[in-house]
Amino acid sequence: MRIYPHPNDTELCNSEVTRTEDVLNGIIGYRTKLFKPPYGFLYNELVGRLAEMQYLVIDWSFDSLDWQEEAPEIITTRVLETVQPGGIILMHDGADRDGNRTPTIEALRQIIPELQRQGYQFVTVPELLNVPFVK
C-alpha cells in the first residue's frame, strides 16, 4: 500500500490529486469528481485549483473524534448525541502504525443499528448531495 503525503503546497497537491485519481481510475474504472481535503484543511488557492480540475469539495459535518481512541461507549454517545439528518460523520478506518481502531469498530456496532432504529439511512456522499461522482 502506498501512502501519500498531505502537502499544503498547491502544485504538490495538484500532482498528488492527479496521481491518486489515476490510481483510483485504474482500480474502480472511473475518475472521481469528489475531493475531501486532508484534515479538512482548505485554502483559497487550493479550492480554485480543484474547481479548475472539476472537483466538488466535500467535508464532514461532525468529527466523531474516534482518532483519540476513547472507549466505544464514549464514541457512540458523542455520535448519537450530535448526529443530524443529512450529516456526514467523520470516522477513521485507519490508524498510525501503533494506533488501534478497535474502539471505532465496536462503536459502529452500536451506532449503526441505533441510527437505523431511529430511521436514518446510510447513503453515499453522491447520493446524499445528489451529485454525480464521475467526471
Short mmCIF file of C-alpha atoms in Angstrom, two decimals:
data_model
loop_
_atom_site.label_atom_id
_atom_site.label_comp_id
_atom_site.label_asym_id
_atom_site.label_seq_id
_atom_site.Cartn_x
_atom_site.Cartn_y
_atom_site.Cartn_z
CA MET A 1 0.00 0.00 0.00
CA ARG A 2 1.33 3.40 -0.93
CA ILE A 3 0.73 6.24 1.50
CA TYR A 4 0.50 9.71 0.03
CA PRO A 5 1.55 12.78 1.99
CA HIS A 6 -0.81 15.70 2.53
CA PRO A 7 1.13 18.68 1.19
CA ASN A 8 -0.10 22.23 1.67
CA ASP A 9 1.67 23.43 -1.48
CA THR A 10 -0.84 23.80 -4.34
CA GLU A 11 1.44 22.35 -7.02
CA LEU A 12 2.36 19.35 -4.87
CA CYS A 13 -1.29 18.87 -4.01
CA ASN A 14 -2.19 19.11 -7.69
CA SER A 15 0.24 16.32 -8.59
CA GLU A 16 -0.90 14.23 -5.60
CA VAL A 17 -4.55 14.59 -6.62
CA THR A 18 -3.74 13.68 -10.22
CA ARG A 19 -1.68 10.65 -9.17
CA THR A 20 -4.39 9.49 -6.80
CA GLU A 21 -7.07 9.98 -9.47
CA ASP A 22 -5.01 7.85 -11.88
CA VAL A 23 -4.65 5.07 -9.29
CA LEU A 24 -8.35 5.13 -8.46
CA ASN A 25 -9.28 5.10 -12.15
CA GLY A 26 -7.13 2.02 -12.59
CA ILE A 27 -8.89 0.28 -9.70
CA ILE A 28 -12.52 1.42 -9.98
CA GLY A 29 -12.66 2.30 -13.68
CA TYR A 30 -13.69 5.95 -13.49
CA ARG A 31 -12.38 9.34 -12.44
CA THR A 32 -14.00 10.66 -9.30
CA LYS A 33 -15.42 14.15 -9.04
CA LEU A 34 -15.29 14.45 -5.24
CA PHE A 35 -12.43 15.73 -3.09
CA LYS A 36 -12.25 15.64 0.70
CA PRO A 37 -9.38 17.76 1.93
CA PRO A 38 -6.94 16.05 4.29
CA TYR A 39 -7.72 17.12 7.86
CA GLY A 40 -10.50 19.33 6.43
CA PHE A 41 -7.86 21.93 5.59
CA LEU A 42 -8.65 24.20 2.63
CA TYR A 43 -7.25 27.45 1.39
CA ASN A 44 -8.44 29.67 -1.47
CA GLU A 45 -5.70 28.73 -3.92
CA LEU A 46 -6.42 25.01 -3.44
CA VAL A 47 -10.18 25.49 -3.82
CA GLY A 48 -9.61 27.40 -7.06
CA ARG A 49 -7.29 24.72 -8.41
CA LEU A 50 -9.73 21.94 -7.50
CA ALA A 51 -12.53 23.82 -9.30
CA GLU A 52 -10.31 24.03 -12.40
CA MET A 53 -9.79 20.27 -12.10
CA GLN A 54 -13.60 19.84 -11.99
CA TYR A 55 -13.74 18.58 -8.41
CA LEU A 56 -16.54 19.15 -5.94
CA VAL A 57 -15.12 19.73 -2.48
CA ILE A 58 -16.87 17.87 0.31
CA ASP A 59 -16.22 17.73 4.02
CA TRP A 60 -17.68 16.24 7.15
CA SER A 61 -20.25 17.99 9.30
CA PHE A 62 -19.20 16.27 12.52
CA ASP A 63 -15.91 14.77 13.76
CA SER A 64 -16.53 11.77 16.00
CA LEU A 65 -13.03 12.23 17.48
CA ASP A 66 -12.62 8.46 17.27
CA TRP A 67 -8.94 9.02 16.47
CA GLN A 68 -8.50 9.76 20.19
CA GLU A 69 -9.07 6.03 20.78
CA GLU A 70 -11.53 6.55 23.61
CA ALA A 71 -13.85 3.80 24.82
CA PRO A 72 -16.50 2.70 22.29
CA GLU A 73 -19.27 3.96 24.59
CA ILE A 74 -17.82 7.48 24.54
CA ILE A 75 -17.59 7.50 20.74
CA THR A 76 -21.11 6.08 20.47
CA THR A 77 -22.60 8.66 22.83
CA ARG A 78 -20.81 11.53 21.09
CA VAL A 79 -22.13 10.46 17.67
CA LEU A 80 -25.68 9.69 18.77
CA GLU A 81 -26.00 12.99 20.63
CA THR A 82 -24.70 15.03 17.69
CA VAL A 83 -25.97 13.34 14.53
CA GLN A 84 -28.34 15.35 12.35
CA PRO A 85 -30.26 14.39 9.20
CA GLY A 86 -28.04 14.87 6.16
CA GLY A 87 -24.89 14.89 8.26
CA ILE A 88 -21.56 13.43 7.30
CA ILE A 89 -19.80 11.89 10.30
CA LEU A 90 -16.02 11.67 10.18
CA MET A 91 -14.76 8.33 11.43
CA HIS A 92 -11.38 6.79 10.75
CA ASP A 93 -10.78 3.43 9.14
CA GLY A 94 -7.04 3.54 9.52
CA ALA A 95 -4.60 4.39 12.25
CA ASP A 96 -0.99 5.16 12.86
CA ARG A 97 1.16 2.06 12.85
CA ASP A 98 0.70 1.69 16.59
CA GLY A 99 -2.88 3.01 16.56
CA ASN A 100 -5.91 0.96 17.48
CA ARG A 101 -9.23 1.21 15.63
CA THR A 102 -10.98 -1.40 17.77
CA PRO A 103 -12.91 1.31 19.68
CA THR A 104 -14.22 2.69 16.38
CA ILE A 105 -15.29 -0.74 15.17
CA GLU A 106 -17.02 -1.50 18.46
CA ALA A 107 -18.72 1.91 18.47
CA LEU A 108 -20.02 1.36 14.94
CA ARG A 109 -21.56 -1.93 16.05
CA GLN A 110 -23.71 0.18 18.38
CA ILE A 111 -24.13 3.33 16.27
CA ILE A 112 -25.32 1.77 13.01
CA PRO A 113 -28.22 -0.29 14.42
CA GLU A 114 -29.31 2.59 16.68
CA LEU A 115 -29.36 5.11 13.84
CA GLN A 116 -31.26 2.63 11.65
CA ARG A 117 -33.74 2.13 14.51
CA GLN A 118 -34.21 5.91 14.58
CA GLY A 119 -34.99 5.88 10.85
CA TYR A 120 -31.66 7.05 9.46
CA GLN A 121 -30.45 5.60 6.18
CA PHE A 122 -26.83 5.27 5.16
CA VAL A 123 -26.07 6.56 1.69
CA THR A 124 -23.02 7.52 -0.32
CA VAL A 125 -21.91 11.14 -0.47
CA PRO A 126 -23.06 11.49 -4.12
CA GLU A 127 -26.48 10.16 -3.11
CA LEU A 128 -26.68 12.48 -0.10
CA LEU A 129 -25.75 15.58 -2.09
CA ASN A 130 -27.43 14.46 -5.33
CA VAL A 131 -24.28 14.99 -7.36
CA PRO A 132 -22.56 12.80 -9.92
CA PHE A 133 -19.49 11.04 -8.60
CA VAL A 134 -17.91 10.56 -12.02
CA LYS A 135 -16.09 13.22 -14.04
#
